[in-house]
């Protein structure tokens, strides 16, 4: 009996380890909504355990972030981080004034919310960024994601929504949202063996929390995310890509690294559910926002490499010049790879 290449098939889908399990969970929840109650026990827990799995996920991902970074990496990664999050904050303020916490309920933009926009804009797909930098950028630019990893998780989204003047979060909730990541960072930097041990678990947990998130979605409503999800994905690449390109150029780069950061991480699809769990004001927006952000992950996974390749041809350095760059310090190989 021949081997079935399930993993390879899933990985052919952009953001596949996040998107495919999420859709499988949504299909089961739509066609067989009573499954968790029928089987209960561990099977039922798989349908409802997204938040505990995510808590462990952020501890393990934090362990892969190295405190020791060169000044160049701090400057490059810090600049891209500030620009990306800053754009999300500006949009959060604008759309917070226009539509508030609740999603749009009718028309072409049904399901769109401030939460969906901020979650999609905030978090860069780290695996995609590092792969693109390895091909088109300077070797040391790969290490910039060491700093950009701080985008991951719900903390900066909570900050952004607070800046936008929407429903605030208690300080305990704010600290709790970033505490697992900080604990992981401390463990990983105190003990390299712990970093290696915990870091290996990051990709393993992605399909499990994605499945649990998917079981909270109703596929009968997902069709609404079609053009809207496509539009949001294009908006992420254009609205974040242009300022990131300019910021990269202003800090001595070619602009390629900025464009390569204009994507949405797969784990960003988990943020709306976490936000809603922390503040019920976002409960109505969470499900459609999850669908929109998941669609954005796929769209940006296709468009960002195309935009980066064009930027490299137009503004990048010759291959020989890039090859002379010193090797980058070790960057987190797993964080944000979803």
Coordinates of C-alpha atoms in Angstrom, one line a residue:
X1 CA 0.0 0.0 0.0
X2 CA 1.5 3.3 -1.1
X3 CA 2.0 6.2 1.2
X4 CA -0.6 9.0 1.1
X5 CA 1.1 12.5 1.1
X6 CA -1.4 14.2 3.2
X7 CA 0.9 16.8 4.6
X8 CA 2.3 17.8 1.2
X9 CA -1.2 18.1 -0.2
X10 CA -2.2 20.5 2.7
X11 CA 0.9 22.6 2.3
X12 CA 0.2 23.2 -1.3
X13 CA -2.7 25.4 -0.2
X14 CA -1.5 28.9 0.9
X15 CA -1.6 28.9 4.7
X16 CA -2.8 25.3 4.4
X17 CA -2.0 24.1 7.9
X18 CA -4.3 26.9 9.2
X19 CA -6.9 27.1 6.5
X20 CA -7.6 23.4 5.7
X21 CA -8.2 22.3 9.3
X22 CA -10.3 25.4 9.9
X23 CA -12.5 24.6 6.9
X24 CA -12.8 20.9 8.0
X25 CA -14.0 22.1 11.4
X26 CA -16.5 24.4 9.7
X27 CA -17.9 21.7 7.5
X28 CA -18.4 19.3 10.5
X29 CA -20.0 22.1 12.5
X30 CA -22.3 23.0 9.7
X31 CA -23.4 19.5 8.6
X32 CA -23.2 17.7 12.0
X33 CA -23.6 20.4 14.7
X34 CA -24.3 17.9 17.5
X35 CA -20.9 16.1 17.1
X36 CA -19.2 17.5 20.3
X37 CA -22.2 16.6 22.5
X38 CA -22.6 13.1 20.9
X39 CA -19.0 12.1 21.5
X40 CA -18.1 14.3 24.4
X41 CA -14.9 13.6 26.3
X42 CA -11.6 14.3 24.4
X43 CA -13.4 14.4 21.0
X44 CA -15.8 17.1 22.3
X45 CA -12.8 19.0 23.7
X46 CA -11.2 19.2 20.3
X47 CA -14.2 21.2 19.1
X48 CA -14.1 23.7 22.0
X49 CA -10.5 23.9 23.1
X50 CA -9.1 26.7 20.8
X51 CA -8.2 29.0 23.7
X52 CA -6.2 26.5 25.8
X53 CA -4.3 25.3 22.7
X54 CA -3.6 28.9 21.8
X55 CA -2.2 29.6 25.3
X56 CA 0.3 26.8 24.9
X57 CA 1.0 27.9 21.3
X58 CA 2.0 31.4 22.4
X59 CA 4.3 30.0 25.1
X60 CA 6.1 27.9 22.6
X61 CA 6.3 30.6 20.0
X62 CA 7.7 33.1 22.6
X63 CA 10.5 30.6 23.3
X64 CA 11.7 30.9 19.7
X65 CA 12.3 34.7 20.1
X66 CA 15.9 35.5 20.8
X67 CA 16.6 38.6 23.0
X68 CA 20.1 38.9 21.5
X69 CA 19.7 40.8 18.2
X70 CA 22.1 43.1 16.4
X71 CA 21.4 46.8 16.2
X72 CA 20.6 46.4 12.5
X73 CA 18.0 43.8 13.2
X74 CA 16.5 45.9 16.0
X75 CA 16.3 48.9 13.6
X76 CA 14.9 46.9 10.7
X77 CA 12.5 44.7 12.6
X78 CA 11.4 47.6 14.9
X79 CA 10.7 49.9 12.0
X80 CA 8.6 47.3 10.1
X81 CA 6.8 46.4 13.4
X82 CA 6.0 50.0 14.2
X83 CA 4.8 50.8 10.7
X84 CA 2.6 47.7 10.4
X85 CA 1.0 48.2 13.8
X86 CA 0.7 51.9 13.3
X87 CA -1.3 51.5 10.1
X88 CA -3.6 49.1 11.9
X89 CA -4.1 51.7 14.6
X90 CA -4.9 54.4 12.2
X91 CA -7.5 52.2 10.4
X92 CA -8.8 51.1 13.8
X93 CA -9.5 54.7 14.8
X94 CA -11.1 55.5 11.4
X95 CA -13.4 52.5 11.3
X96 CA -14.0 52.5 15.0
X97 CA -15.6 55.9 14.5
X98 CA -17.6 54.7 11.5
X99 CA -18.9 51.3 12.6
X100 CA -17.9 50.8 16.2
X101 CA -17.5 47.2 17.6
X102 CA -20.4 45.5 15.8
X103 CA -20.0 44.1 12.2
X104 CA -21.8 45.6 9.2
X105 CA -25.1 43.7 9.0
X106 CA -26.2 44.1 5.4
X107 CA -25.1 44.9 1.9
X108 CA -21.8 44.3 0.1
X109 CA -19.8 44.8 3.3
X110 CA -21.9 42.5 5.5
X111 CA -19.6 40.9 8.1
X112 CA -16.9 43.5 7.9
X113 CA -15.9 45.0 11.3
X114 CA -13.2 47.0 12.9
X115 CA -12.0 43.8 14.6
X116 CA -11.5 42.1 11.2
X117 CA -9.6 45.0 9.7
X118 CA -7.3 45.4 12.7
X119 CA -6.6 41.7 13.1
X120 CA -5.8 41.3 9.4
X121 CA -3.5 44.3 9.3
X122 CA -1.6 43.7 12.5
X123 CA 0.2 40.4 12.1
X124 CA 2.8 39.5 9.4
X125 CA 3.2 35.9 8.1
X126 CA 6.7 35.2 9.5
X127 CA 7.4 32.0 7.6
X128 CA 6.5 33.7 4.3
X129 CA 8.6 36.8 5.1
X130 CA 11.7 34.7 5.9
X131 CA 11.3 32.6 2.8
X132 CA 11.0 35.7 0.6
X133 CA 14.0 37.4 2.3
X134 CA 16.0 34.2 1.8
X135 CA 15.3 34.4 -1.9
X136 CA 15.1 38.2 -2.7
X137 CA 16.5 40.1 0.3
X138 CA 19.7 40.5 2.3
X139 CA 20.6 37.6 4.5
X140 CA 20.6 39.8 7.6
X141 CA 17.0 41.0 6.8
X142 CA 15.8 37.5 7.7
X143 CA 16.7 38.1 11.3
X144 CA 14.4 41.2 11.4
X145 CA 11.5 38.8 12.1
X146 CA 13.0 38.3 15.6
X147 CA 11.5 41.7 16.5
X148 CA 8.4 41.4 14.3
X149 CA 7.4 38.3 16.2
X150 CA 6.0 40.6 18.8
X151 CA 3.1 41.3 16.5
X152 CA 1.8 37.8 17.2
X153 CA -1.1 37.3 19.5
X154 CA -4.0 39.5 20.6
X155 CA -2.2 42.0 22.8
X156 CA -1.5 44.6 20.1
X157 CA -5.0 44.2 18.7
X158 CA -6.4 45.0 22.1
X159 CA -4.1 48.0 22.3
X160 CA -5.2 49.1 18.8
X161 CA -8.9 48.8 19.7
X162 CA -8.4 50.7 22.8
X163 CA -6.6 53.5 20.9
X164 CA -9.5 53.6 18.5
X165 CA -11.8 54.5 21.4
X166 CA -13.8 51.3 21.3
X167 CA -14.6 49.0 24.3
X168 CA -11.6 48.9 26.5
X169 CA -10.0 45.9 28.2
X170 CA -9.1 45.6 31.9
X171 CA -5.4 45.8 32.5
X172 CA -5.4 42.2 33.8
X173 CA -6.8 41.0 30.5
X174 CA -4.2 43.0 28.6
X175 CA -1.4 41.5 30.7
X176 CA -2.9 38.1 30.4
X177 CA -3.0 38.2 26.6
X178 CA 0.8 38.7 26.4
X179 CA 1.9 36.8 29.5
X180 CA 2.2 33.4 27.7
X181 CA 4.4 34.9 25.0
X182 CA 6.6 36.6 27.6
X183 CA 6.9 33.4 29.7
X184 CA 8.0 31.6 26.6
X185 CA 10.5 34.3 25.7
X186 CA 12.1 34.1 29.2
X187 CA 12.3 30.3 29.1
X188 CA 13.8 30.3 25.6
X189 CA 16.4 32.9 26.4
X190 CA 17.4 31.3 29.7
X191 CA 17.9 27.9 28.2
X192 CA 18.6 27.2 24.6
X193 CA 17.5 23.6 25.0
X194 CA 14.1 24.8 26.2
X195 CA 13.9 27.1 23.1
X196 CA 14.6 24.1 20.8
X197 CA 12.2 21.9 22.8
X198 CA 9.3 24.3 22.9
X199 CA 9.9 25.8 19.4
X200 CA 9.4 22.4 17.7
X201 CA 5.8 22.3 19.0
X202 CA 4.7 25.5 17.3
X203 CA 3.8 24.1 13.9
X204 CA 2.2 21.0 15.4
X205 CA -0.4 23.0 17.3
X206 CA -1.5 25.2 14.4
X207 CA -3.9 22.6 12.8
X208 CA -5.4 21.8 16.2
X209 CA -6.4 25.3 17.2
X210 CA -7.4 26.0 13.6
X211 CA -9.8 23.1 13.6
X212 CA -11.3 24.2 17.0
X213 CA -11.8 27.7 15.5
X214 CA -13.5 26.3 12.5
X215 CA -16.0 24.4 14.5
X216 CA -17.4 27.8 15.6
X217 CA -18.1 28.9 12.0
X218 CA -21.3 28.4 10.0
X219 CA -20.5 27.7 6.3
X220 CA -23.8 28.9 5.2
X221 CA -22.5 32.4 6.0
X222 CA -19.0 32.0 4.7
X223 CA -20.0 32.8 1.1
X224 CA -20.4 36.4 2.2
X225 CA -16.6 36.5 2.7
X226 CA -15.9 35.7 -0.9
X227 CA -15.3 39.1 -2.6
X228 CA -15.1 40.9 0.8
X229 CA -12.3 38.5 1.9
X230 CA -10.5 39.0 -1.4
X231 CA -10.8 42.8 -1.1
X232 CA -9.5 42.8 2.5
X233 CA -6.5 40.7 1.4
X234 CA -5.7 43.1 -1.5
X235 CA -6.1 46.0 1.0
X236 CA -3.6 44.5 3.4
X237 CA -0.9 44.1 0.7
X238 CA -1.6 47.6 -0.8
X239 CA -2.3 49.6 2.4
X240 CA 0.5 48.1 4.5
X241 CA 2.9 47.3 1.6
X242 CA 3.4 50.9 0.3
X243 CA 4.3 52.4 3.8
X244 CA 6.4 49.4 4.6
X245 CA 8.3 49.8 1.3
X246 CA 8.9 53.5 2.0
X247 CA 10.0 52.8 5.6
X248 CA 12.4 50.1 4.5
X249 CA 13.9 52.5 2.0
X250 CA 14.3 55.3 4.5
X251 CA 16.2 53.0 6.9
X252 CA 18.7 51.9 4.3
X253 CA 17.0 48.9 2.8
X254 CA 15.9 48.3 -0.8
X255 CA 12.2 48.2 0.0
X256 CA 12.0 44.4 -0.6
X257 CA 11.8 43.6 3.1
X258 CA 8.9 46.0 3.6
X259 CA 6.9 44.5 0.8
X260 CA 7.7 41.0 2.0
X261 CA 6.1 42.0 5.4
X262 CA 2.8 43.0 3.8
X263 CA 0.9 39.8 4.6
X264 CA -1.4 38.3 7.2
X265 CA -0.2 35.5 9.5
X266 CA -2.3 32.3 9.7
X267 CA -2.5 32.6 13.5
X268 CA -4.1 36.0 13.1
X269 CA -7.4 34.1 12.4
X270 CA -7.4 33.1 16.0
X271 CA -7.3 36.7 17.3
X272 CA -11.0 37.6 16.9
X273 CA -12.1 34.6 19.0
X274 CA -9.7 35.6 21.8
X275 CA -10.8 39.2 21.7
X276 CA -14.5 38.2 21.9
X277 CA -13.7 35.9 24.9
X278 CA -12.0 38.8 26.6
X279 CA -14.7 41.4 25.8
X280 CA -18.3 40.3 24.9
X281 CA -18.8 43.6 23.0
X282 CA -17.0 41.9 20.1
X283 CA -19.0 38.6 20.3
X284 CA -21.1 39.4 17.2
X285 CA -18.0 40.4 15.1
X286 CA -15.8 37.4 16.1
X287 CA -17.2 34.7 13.7
X288 CA -17.4 36.8 10.5
X289 CA -14.0 38.3 11.4
X290 CA -12.4 34.9 11.7
X291 CA -13.7 34.0 8.2
X292 CA -12.5 37.3 6.7
X293 CA -9.0 37.0 8.3
X294 CA -8.7 33.4 7.2
X295 CA -9.5 34.5 3.6
X296 CA -7.0 37.3 3.9
X297 CA -4.3 34.8 4.9
X298 CA -4.8 32.9 1.7
X299 CA -5.0 36.1 -0.5
X300 CA -1.9 37.7 0.9
X301 CA 0.0 34.4 0.7
X302 CA -0.5 34.6 -3.0
X303 CA -0.2 38.4 -3.6
X304 CA 2.7 39.2 -1.3
X305 CA 5.3 36.9 -3.0
X306 CA 4.2 38.3 -6.4
X307 CA 4.6 41.9 -5.1
X308 CA 7.9 41.1 -3.5
X309 CA 9.3 39.5 -6.7
X310 CA 8.3 42.6 -8.7
X311 CA 9.9 44.9 -6.1
X312 CA 13.1 42.8 -6.1
X313 CA 13.4 43.1 -9.9
X314 CA 12.7 46.8 -9.8
X315 CA 14.6 47.9 -6.7
X316 CA 16.5 45.0 -5.3
X317 CA 20.3 44.5 -5.3
X318 CA 22.2 42.2 -7.6
X319 CA 22.6 38.6 -6.4
X320 CA 26.3 38.9 -6.1
X321 CA 26.0 41.9 -3.8
X322 CA 23.5 40.2 -1.6
X323 CA 25.8 37.2 -1.4
X324 CA 28.5 39.3 0.1
X325 CA 26.3 40.3 3.1
X326 CA 27.2 38.7 6.4
X327 CA 25.0 35.9 7.6
X328 CA 22.1 36.9 9.8
X329 CA 21.9 35.8 13.5
X330 CA 19.6 32.9 14.0
X331 CA 16.0 34.0 13.5
X332 CA 13.1 32.1 15.0
X333 CA 12.5 29.4 12.4
X334 CA 8.9 28.5 13.4
X335 CA 7.2 31.5 14.9
X336 CA 4.4 32.9 12.7
X337 CA 4.9 30.2 10.1
X338 CA 1.2 29.6 9.9

